[in-house]
């Protein structure tokens, strides 16, 4: 990559690399890919049920989807279809369909997300292989698999696993489109990103301008054709993302659940507001500003992820999730673009650098300056970009190491990784303290070996290359393995050993009346004995989820996630009670009524009109026993 003459032959052409053609593929490639995918599957599937239902909020919707096709389609929190989760339902579809086939359980719910992780690693390998060969693809896939936040989120039930799979699929399709200026492949990239919208709305669109720009720059066709093809792909995005929004808009609101998180029962408003621009600028249900201690009630962007700014990805909340190889990836990007500055416009190596580098830079900037709600686990969407840069940059710089500037750049990547990994490990001083010092020693030895050209000695090159690989991957690998070995539950999981957990709502969904104690088991027994459409209602999903998951019965989450959505209304709730469709109202345990739009008025009405029983510390109202006939 250092110069056109010193670069590998596949780095100066405009078509796919020779290594992608079966007759020229080395014999070690297929076994190596098989080992990579099997090892990834082992890491993500190993002891998968240890986290239980993981995030009870989504688990409640998955359980509902196994009982009602309408609940599955809309992502409802209960099979009676009162209100949905505050995200689009694509990930719910995968998990609920698995539950319908294998029976609802922690395992059947989480396996689809683990397989999304394996698929993401495979797609990243395929994409990088097509531009820079199988060795670069294998390294990129390994980096993605061993990123700590990936080892956590591909074992969890949030929508991010499917989102990353679809974004990586879009990148692979873009690489295929670049080879022969293929409209078909570029449109398929648009379709993948469009379906990513149905997984997690506008977050899928973060990489969209990068894909378009890379194609406009590097596709081997005329500018006019490139523009028309990008417009066609844009139309594909609109159609593949918009069909679900259109169905929700056209479906009579009276016969479908309320769209959780929206202000007007609209999926489009949810996408543009609470889950869209509100996340970037604050507002629309997101606390504004950068937050900080005491800011925005401790639940804004600053409350969960530190103050906004370019250092956020390296801070206490985000650093150990994603940044282990981020400094090295940025060095690889700068070095790669410099060394390929005179290459042809359509050169695949530079195209790959622009693709994964653009993915990384844009995502880092968006996440760093978001003023609305942001959680550290969002950074799993950054992992493929970093992995792609490491795969291309490290391998090309190693191939060109006989050129001293390339050797310097590679040494800088290793030195930055060793020093930064030491800092990250030092933030968890009680966990394996020997590891960070080992990292420093190995880094110093390998960097010195690179700078002094030890690899020029016979057979020393192999030893140095393997040592560099082990040193660069040691920190992220160790943290990813301990992450996979540590159960994670709650709304805001964090990677690393249990001692490093920073979950905001740990231990399930806040320890509501549905889980954990002898008192709660008595409440669960009461719910199991009911025969009504809904066994109970509770304010917010933080209370309702545990009740539903432990009893197996339908429970209304009044007000949705935080109890603040206007569903059901007081009039609707009175009608449910009048027609005998709810047996109990369970008080306490969540953020009930947060926002004051639904739960508080229902709570007041129930307290004033129905008999209550104290079961341990939980108050249960029997909605079949009014205080008076009036």
XYZ file of C-alpha atoms in Angstrom:
630
model
C 0.000 0.000 0.000
C 2.986 2.279 0.305
C 3.442 2.836 -3.394
C 1.746 1.572 -6.513
C 4.776 -0.521 -7.406
C 5.222 -1.972 -3.930
C 1.548 -2.751 -3.432
C 0.109 -6.203 -4.077
C -1.217 -6.719 -7.565
C -4.818 -6.762 -6.399
C -4.450 -3.285 -4.930
C -4.024 -1.477 -8.207
C -6.825 -2.889 -10.327
C -10.447 -1.923 -10.522
C -12.116 -5.323 -10.369
C -12.432 -8.018 -7.695
C -9.216 -9.436 -6.330
C -7.841 -12.628 -7.778
C -8.127 -14.339 -4.403
C -11.913 -14.328 -4.707
C -11.842 -16.696 -7.663
C -12.118 -20.317 -6.568
C -9.306 -21.726 -8.771
C -6.807 -19.231 -7.317
C -7.954 -19.440 -3.691
C -5.240 -20.880 -1.409
C -6.117 -24.151 0.257
C -5.959 -22.664 3.738
C -8.762 -20.180 3.085
C -11.853 -22.354 3.459
C -10.669 -24.132 6.627
C -9.670 -20.792 8.116
C -13.062 -19.246 7.359
C -14.786 -22.301 8.834
C -12.720 -21.960 12.014
C -13.542 -18.242 12.228
C -17.292 -18.800 11.898
C -17.370 -21.822 14.206
C -15.320 -20.000 16.841
C -17.620 -16.988 16.578
C -20.661 -19.219 16.938
C -19.086 -20.902 19.960
C -18.345 -17.556 21.606
C -21.829 -16.164 21.000
C -23.831 -19.351 21.699
C -21.835 -20.632 24.671
C -23.972 -20.634 27.852
C -26.376 -18.292 26.088
C -29.187 -18.774 28.573
C -27.117 -17.407 31.486
C -28.557 -13.914 30.919
C -32.123 -15.154 31.298
C -34.522 -12.883 29.482
C -31.786 -10.200 29.183
C -33.808 -7.015 28.554
C -37.270 -7.777 29.938
C -38.792 -4.972 27.868
C -38.069 -6.684 24.555
C -38.561 -10.164 26.013
C -42.101 -9.190 26.956
C -42.806 -8.239 23.339
C -41.217 -11.453 22.057
C -43.415 -13.485 24.398
C -46.477 -11.595 23.145
C -45.432 -12.273 19.547
C -45.422 -16.014 20.217
C -49.081 -15.781 21.250
C -50.544 -13.298 18.767
C -49.686 -12.719 15.098
C -50.888 -9.137 15.368
C -48.626 -8.582 18.378
C -45.745 -10.068 16.390
C -46.326 -7.800 13.401
C -46.560 -4.584 15.424
C -44.133 -5.500 18.197
C -46.775 -5.234 20.901
C -45.878 -5.555 24.554
C -48.855 -7.822 25.221
C -50.892 -10.258 23.110
C -53.947 -8.085 23.646
C -52.208 -5.347 21.615
C -52.554 -2.276 23.795
C -49.159 -0.663 23.056
C -45.946 -1.504 21.195
C -42.281 -1.265 22.089
C -40.726 2.103 21.270
C -38.771 0.658 18.322
C -39.810 -0.903 15.008
C -40.423 -4.649 15.232
C -38.002 -6.394 12.823
C -35.843 -7.871 15.578
C -39.000 -8.922 17.434
C -40.065 -10.825 14.303
C -36.908 -12.959 14.341
C -37.034 -13.733 18.037
C -40.774 -14.372 18.189
C -40.723 -16.635 15.125
C -37.955 -18.624 16.791
C -40.144 -18.868 19.886
C -43.076 -20.091 17.828
C -40.917 -22.851 16.347
C -38.965 -23.938 19.448
C -41.194 -22.649 22.243
C -40.639 -19.381 24.061
C -37.527 -19.437 26.219
C -34.394 -17.433 26.852
C -32.493 -19.678 24.449
C -34.986 -19.531 21.575
C -35.148 -15.746 21.959
C -31.397 -15.107 21.995
C -30.181 -17.608 19.390
C -31.363 -15.504 16.388
C -29.280 -12.570 17.631
C -26.225 -14.793 18.105
C -26.675 -16.013 14.534
C -26.931 -12.371 13.407
C -23.468 -11.955 14.918
C -22.072 -14.945 13.053
C -23.663 -13.641 9.853
C -22.168 -10.176 10.387
C -18.688 -11.649 10.810
C -19.127 -13.718 7.658
C -20.384 -10.799 5.596
C -17.531 -8.582 6.776
C -15.066 -11.275 5.770
C -16.651 -11.495 2.313
C -16.612 -7.727 1.832
C -12.981 -7.203 2.863
C -11.835 -10.310 0.990
C -13.161 -8.927 -2.277
C -10.976 -5.837 -2.032
C -7.890 -7.043 -0.180
C -7.815 -10.810 -0.097
C -8.763 -13.550 2.370
C -6.112 -12.769 5.002
C -7.421 -9.212 5.381
C -10.976 -10.546 5.472
C -10.137 -13.052 8.183
C -8.486 -10.373 10.311
C -11.447 -8.028 9.871
C -13.915 -10.762 10.792
C -11.875 -11.693 13.861
C -11.749 -8.096 15.053
C -15.527 -7.773 14.759
C -16.150 -11.070 16.546
C -13.796 -10.113 19.394
C -15.021 -6.556 19.966
C -16.390 -6.548 23.539
C -19.615 -4.718 22.744
C -20.245 -7.198 19.922
C -19.660 -10.155 22.253
C -22.333 -8.638 24.477
C -24.973 -7.420 22.027
C -24.950 -10.529 19.837
C -25.856 -12.396 23.026
C -28.604 -9.955 23.986
C -32.147 -9.238 22.798
C -31.958 -5.555 21.859
C -32.510 -4.629 18.161
C -28.824 -3.838 17.591
C -27.819 -7.356 16.504
C -30.134 -7.357 13.489
C -29.236 -3.726 12.760
C -25.517 -4.547 12.489
C -26.221 -7.575 10.298
C -28.260 -5.484 7.840
C -25.752 -2.615 7.793
C -22.905 -5.053 7.111
C -24.990 -6.694 4.409
C -25.441 -3.255 2.856
C -21.672 -2.700 2.894
C -21.008 -6.058 1.232
C -23.552 -5.279 -1.481
C -21.884 -1.896 -2.003
C -18.500 -3.589 -2.464
C -20.060 -5.944 -5.013
C -21.622 -2.973 -6.798
C -18.255 -1.214 -7.003
C -16.645 -4.084 -8.892
C -18.618 -3.718 -12.109
C -20.777 -0.649 -11.469
C -23.739 -2.942 -10.791
C -27.095 -1.260 -10.334
C -28.570 -4.489 -8.990
C -26.052 -4.798 -6.169
C -26.334 -1.126 -5.270
C -30.125 -1.392 -5.097
C -29.751 -4.450 -2.850
C -27.522 -2.357 -0.584
C -30.356 0.156 -0.373
C -32.839 -2.606 0.446
C -30.600 -3.846 3.278
C -30.366 -0.368 4.817
C -34.111 0.109 4.361
C -34.817 -3.030 6.348
C -32.267 -1.799 8.883
C -34.686 1.091 9.420
C -37.338 -1.440 10.471
C -34.828 -2.786 12.984
C -33.795 0.496 14.620
C -35.063 3.377 12.516
C -32.723 6.258 11.647
C -29.623 4.687 13.183
C -29.468 2.481 10.095
C -29.156 5.610 7.944
C -25.934 6.802 9.606
C -23.844 4.885 7.051
C -26.101 5.679 4.105
C -24.262 8.852 2.958
C -20.974 6.957 3.211
C -22.202 4.215 0.875
C -23.479 6.789 -1.603
C -20.271 8.855 -1.521
C -18.003 5.824 -1.941
C -19.992 4.681 -4.953
C -19.963 8.144 -6.505
C -16.192 8.313 -6.060
C -15.047 4.800 -6.914
C -17.520 3.044 -9.225
C -16.050 2.227 -12.657
C -18.603 4.053 -14.779
C -19.487 7.585 -15.855
C -20.532 10.217 -13.355
C -23.995 10.377 -14.908
C -24.497 6.641 -14.428
C -23.184 6.788 -10.886
C -25.652 9.518 -9.962
C -28.590 7.660 -11.502
C -27.605 4.429 -9.774
C -27.333 6.138 -6.397
C -30.786 7.647 -6.916
C -32.157 4.184 -7.731
C -30.607 2.822 -4.538
C -32.131 5.734 -2.618
C -35.546 4.801 -3.966
C -34.943 1.229 -2.806
C -34.200 2.553 0.694
C -37.460 4.520 0.737
C -39.549 1.571 -0.441
C -37.949 -1.065 1.817
C -38.132 1.208 4.869
C -41.359 3.017 4.056
C -43.685 0.087 3.475
C -43.947 -0.615 7.195
C -44.545 3.037 8.042
C -47.245 3.134 5.352
C -48.964 0.001 6.672
C -49.070 1.431 10.192
C -50.386 4.742 8.910
C -53.110 3.113 6.800
C -54.172 0.585 9.437
C -57.128 1.974 11.449
C -55.721 3.185 14.754
C -58.735 1.777 16.608
C -57.846 -1.788 15.588
C -54.083 -1.781 16.212
C -51.876 -1.082 19.243
C -50.658 2.389 20.112
C -47.165 3.084 18.734
C -45.072 3.294 21.890
C -42.750 6.279 22.227
C -44.659 8.425 19.708
C -46.640 11.499 20.601
C -49.443 10.994 18.067
C -49.649 7.212 17.544
C -47.526 7.450 14.384
C -44.573 5.290 13.329
C -43.290 8.145 11.144
C -43.347 10.588 14.041
C -41.537 8.048 16.195
C -38.851 7.685 13.514
C -38.345 11.411 13.040
C -38.920 12.454 16.654
C -38.083 10.315 19.675
C -35.990 7.788 17.723
C -34.671 10.245 15.149
C -33.738 13.894 15.422
C -34.602 13.842 19.112
C -31.675 11.494 19.682
C -29.331 13.893 17.883
C -30.485 17.230 19.240
C -32.516 16.315 22.323
C -36.250 16.860 22.746
C -39.151 14.699 21.479
C -38.964 12.620 24.634
C -35.162 12.871 24.813
C -33.583 15.075 27.480
C -31.827 17.976 25.789
C -28.211 18.997 26.128
C -25.185 16.947 26.919
C -26.298 16.087 30.400
C -23.810 15.308 33.064
C -24.098 14.880 36.773
C -27.575 15.892 37.692
C -28.351 17.048 34.186
C -31.607 16.020 32.621
C -32.425 13.951 35.585
C -29.482 11.780 34.921
C -31.103 10.134 31.948
C -29.903 12.210 29.026
C -27.054 11.647 26.701
C -24.612 12.768 29.360
C -26.232 10.673 32.067
C -25.634 7.446 30.172
C -22.607 8.212 28.028
C -20.673 11.157 29.400
C -20.610 14.710 28.092
C -20.754 15.264 24.346
C -17.455 15.788 22.557
C -14.866 14.061 20.416
C -13.454 12.176 23.424
C -16.747 10.487 24.302
C -15.834 7.240 22.512
C -12.749 6.986 24.735
C -14.459 7.895 28.006
C -15.419 5.772 30.984
C -18.779 4.703 29.528
C -17.859 3.992 25.908
C -14.136 3.252 25.969
C -14.148 -0.387 27.015
C -17.093 -1.162 24.754
C -15.554 -0.169 21.417
C -12.297 1.782 21.526
C -9.697 -0.991 21.964
C -8.614 -0.784 18.327
C -10.116 2.583 17.418
C -6.801 4.531 17.596
C -5.136 1.913 15.393
C -8.030 2.012 12.928
C -7.773 5.791 12.578
C -4.006 5.540 12.007
C -4.637 2.867 9.380
C -7.173 5.108 7.646
C -4.852 8.118 7.478
C -1.876 6.027 6.379
C -3.914 4.107 3.817
C -5.384 7.197 2.194
C -1.936 8.792 2.032
C -0.239 5.772 0.487
C -3.037 5.294 -2.068
C -3.345 8.975 -2.999
C -1.983 8.357 -6.517
C -3.923 5.151 -7.150
C -6.675 5.089 -9.801
C -10.097 6.366 -8.777
C -11.552 2.866 -8.995
C -8.835 1.145 -6.974
C -10.531 -1.410 -4.653
C -8.140 -0.899 -1.731
C -8.830 2.811 -1.601
C -12.530 2.123 -2.086
C -12.450 -0.209 0.918
C -10.629 2.390 2.995
C -13.218 5.006 2.078
C -16.070 2.632 2.878
C -14.937 1.407 6.288
C -13.186 4.660 7.129
C -16.277 6.685 6.289
C -18.405 4.268 8.325
C -16.054 4.736 11.302
C -15.594 8.506 11.127
C -19.248 9.378 10.538
C -20.477 7.023 13.260
C -17.897 8.301 15.757
C -18.907 11.904 15.079
C -22.635 11.196 15.351
C -22.298 9.237 18.580
C -19.844 11.746 20.051
C -22.126 14.748 19.586
C -25.574 13.243 20.152
C -27.376 15.322 22.763
C -30.390 13.056 23.231
C -30.504 9.615 24.809
C -27.495 7.477 23.885
C -26.299 4.249 25.452
C -22.766 2.835 25.226
C -24.001 -0.403 23.653
C -25.078 1.567 20.559
C -21.420 1.442 19.554
C -21.801 -2.127 18.311
C -22.820 -0.379 15.068
C -19.302 1.088 14.921
C -17.549 -2.265 15.214
C -17.691 -3.327 11.515
C -16.118 -0.049 10.412
C -13.203 -0.389 12.820
C -12.768 -4.062 11.932
C -12.724 -3.310 8.199
C -10.042 -0.664 8.652
C -7.877 -2.966 10.773
C -8.242 -5.812 8.282
C -7.215 -3.695 5.296
C -4.734 -1.374 6.996
C -2.797 -3.884 9.064
C -2.434 -6.432 6.261
C -1.474 -3.913 3.572
C 1.026 -2.163 5.826
C 2.549 -5.532 6.753
C 2.819 -6.456 3.078
C 4.548 -3.155 2.410
C 6.712 -3.177 5.545
C 9.966 -3.152 3.535
C 9.072 0.462 2.754
C 10.077 2.330 5.924
C 7.074 4.720 6.073
C 4.736 1.702 6.049
C 6.796 0.136 8.829
C 6.485 3.346 10.864
C 2.706 3.428 10.377
C 2.349 -0.203 11.451
C 4.517 0.402 14.504
C 2.333 3.384 15.420
C -0.799 1.226 15.155
C 0.684 -1.352 17.522
C 2.075 1.216 19.950
C -1.242 3.085 20.110
C -3.096 -0.167 20.701
C -0.768 -1.335 23.468
C -0.802 1.976 25.329
C -4.538 2.510 24.984
C -5.365 -1.057 25.981
C -3.229 -0.574 29.100
C -5.290 2.505 29.978
C -8.588 0.675 29.412
C -7.504 -2.308 31.501
C -6.259 0.016 34.233
C -9.865 1.256 34.585
C -10.729 -2.183 35.977
C -7.661 -2.642 38.214
C -9.005 -5.645 40.128
C -9.514 -7.739 36.993
C -6.422 -9.618 35.736
C -3.886 -6.887 36.628
C -1.046 -8.879 35.017
C -2.652 -8.503 31.611
C -2.080 -4.787 31.167
C 1.613 -5.034 32.067
C 2.042 -7.993 29.744
C 0.483 -5.886 27.004
C 3.039 -3.113 27.521
C 6.003 -5.473 27.467
C 4.830 -7.320 24.354
C 4.042 -4.047 22.613
C 7.523 -2.656 23.302
C 9.183 -5.831 21.997
C 7.108 -6.049 18.811
C 7.371 -2.339 18.011
C 11.142 -2.483 18.478
C 11.320 -5.545 16.250
C 9.384 -3.730 13.532
C 11.443 -0.565 13.681
C 14.764 -2.440 13.606
C 13.696 -4.766 10.790
C 13.951 -8.030 12.696
C 11.591 -9.587 10.144
C 14.387 -9.458 7.539
C 16.212 -12.206 9.408
C 15.398 -15.652 8.048
C 12.089 -16.980 9.462
C 11.890 -14.102 11.915
C 9.198 -12.459 9.813
C 6.659 -15.156 10.658
C 7.454 -14.912 14.364
C 7.203 -11.129 14.306
C 3.936 -11.177 12.355
C 2.313 -13.671 14.724
C 3.598 -11.715 17.728
C 2.183 -8.484 16.318
C -1.193 -10.141 15.750
C -1.333 -11.570 19.273
C -0.234 -8.298 20.843
C -2.726 -6.190 18.914
C -5.647 -8.519 19.650
C -4.828 -9.484 23.242
C -6.723 -6.731 25.054
C -9.924 -6.812 23.031
C -9.944 -10.636 22.982
C -9.595 -10.975 26.741
C -12.328 -8.423 27.368
C -14.640 -9.988 24.794
C -14.232 -13.460 26.294
C -14.958 -12.281 29.822
C -17.918 -10.339 28.456
C -19.359 -13.474 26.878
C -18.785 -15.356 30.150
C -20.620 -12.729 32.224
C -24.448 -12.714 32.375
C -25.999 -9.424 31.310
C -29.476 -8.214 32.149
C -31.295 -4.918 32.217
C -31.986 -2.037 29.898
C -28.396 -0.779 29.662
C -25.922 -3.680 29.624
C -22.182 -3.054 29.787
C -19.341 -5.262 28.589
C -16.529 -6.641 30.682
C -16.398 -8.579 33.967
C -19.161 -8.201 36.534
C -16.982 -5.793 38.531
C -17.001 -3.378 35.579
C -20.783 -3.343 35.054
C -22.271 0.108 34.626
C -25.881 -0.859 33.851
C -28.381 1.873 34.590
C -31.304 -0.489 35.150
C -29.479 -3.605 36.258
C -30.952 -6.883 37.392
C -33.795 -7.079 34.911
C -36.105 -4.141 34.469
C -35.623 -2.452 37.778
C -36.731 -5.118 40.237
C -40.463 -4.599 39.792
C -43.174 -6.630 41.497
C -42.931 -9.342 38.876
C -39.589 -10.858 39.852
C -37.181 -11.899 42.498
C -38.805 -12.419 45.894
C -41.197 -14.698 47.766
C -43.721 -11.867 47.682
C -43.478 -11.670 43.936
C -43.878 -15.415 43.561
C -47.186 -15.121 45.397
C -48.297 -12.390 42.998
C -47.245 -14.565 40.065
C -49.316 -17.449 41.431
C -52.332 -15.147 41.591
C -51.843 -14.129 37.966
C -51.406 -17.719 36.787
C -54.823 -18.568 38.240
C -56.642 -15.945 36.143
C -58.667 -16.670 33.007
C -59.319 -13.147 31.742
C -57.861 -11.623 28.544
C -55.303 -9.773 30.655
C -54.264 -11.199 33.988
C -53.212 -7.798 35.254
C -52.143 -4.267 34.452
C -49.192 -2.339 35.861
C -47.677 1.083 35.295
C -44.937 0.875 32.678
C -43.079 -2.089 31.259
C -40.618 -2.059 34.149
C -43.377 -3.505 36.315
C -45.407 -5.343 33.711
C -42.570 -7.237 32.014
C -41.587 -9.297 35.041
C -45.218 -10.132 35.727
C -45.827 -11.303 32.167
C -42.587 -13.241 31.770
C -42.870 -15.077 35.073
C -46.576 -15.848 34.887
C -46.858 -16.506 31.164
C -50.014 -14.404 31.204
C -50.914 -11.239 29.307
C -50.226 -8.061 31.274
C -50.935 -4.492 30.184
C -47.913 -2.195 30.458
C -49.802 1.029 31.119
C -48.007 3.854 29.333
C -45.428 1.627 27.591
C -41.730 1.678 28.446
C -41.709 4.413 31.088
C -45.418 4.713 31.793
C -45.688 8.032 29.967
C -47.528 7.075 26.762
C -51.311 7.689 26.570
C -52.212 4.021 26.151
C -54.505 2.767 27.344
C -56.479 5.893 28.055
C -58.537 6.048 31.222
C -61.699 5.544 29.161
C -60.252 2.456 27.468
C -59.094 1.036 30.775
C -62.541 1.540 32.323
C -64.050 -0.308 29.374
C -61.642 -3.233 29.814
C -62.611 -3.451 33.484
C -66.350 -3.097 32.772
C -66.262 -5.995 30.305
C -64.314 -8.193 32.722
C -61.119 -8.380 30.641
C -58.639 -7.560 33.457
C -58.416 -9.235 36.850
C -55.763 -7.314 38.777
C -53.958 -4.022 38.946
C -50.488 -4.413 40.479
C -49.123 -1.255 42.047
C -45.526 -0.054 42.201
C -42.169 -1.209 40.887
C -41.713 0.817 37.730
C -41.350 4.419 36.655
C -45.121 4.470 36.592
C -46.704 7.545 35.146
C -43.425 9.199 34.177
C -44.581 11.996 31.941
C -48.034 12.058 33.535
C -50.039 11.152 30.447
C -51.722 7.847 31.290
C -50.677 5.780 34.256
C -51.274 8.336 37.004
C -54.974 8.872 36.180
C -55.587 5.126 35.929
C -53.776 4.549 39.229
C -55.899 7.166 40.945
C -59.135 5.713 39.555
C -58.198 2.173 40.621
C -57.210 3.267 44.125
C -60.514 5.076 44.571
C -62.775 2.321 43.277
C -61.402 -1.171 44.031
C -60.437 -3.366 46.953
C -56.729 -3.920 47.510
C -54.677 -6.651 49.118
C -51.128 -6.316 50.374
C -49.100 -9.324 49.268
C -45.847 -8.881 51.145
C -44.774 -5.395 50.067
C -46.827 -5.373 46.854
C -50.280 -3.870 46.659
C -52.663 -5.732 44.367
C -56.098 -4.379 43.420
C -58.812 -6.859 42.459
C -60.625 -5.253 39.546
C -63.493 -7.721 39.896
C -64.295 -6.330 43.368
C -65.364 -2.663 43.259
C -65.703 -0.764 46.515
C -69.317 0.009 45.644
C -71.782 -0.802 42.896
C -71.696 2.837 41.804
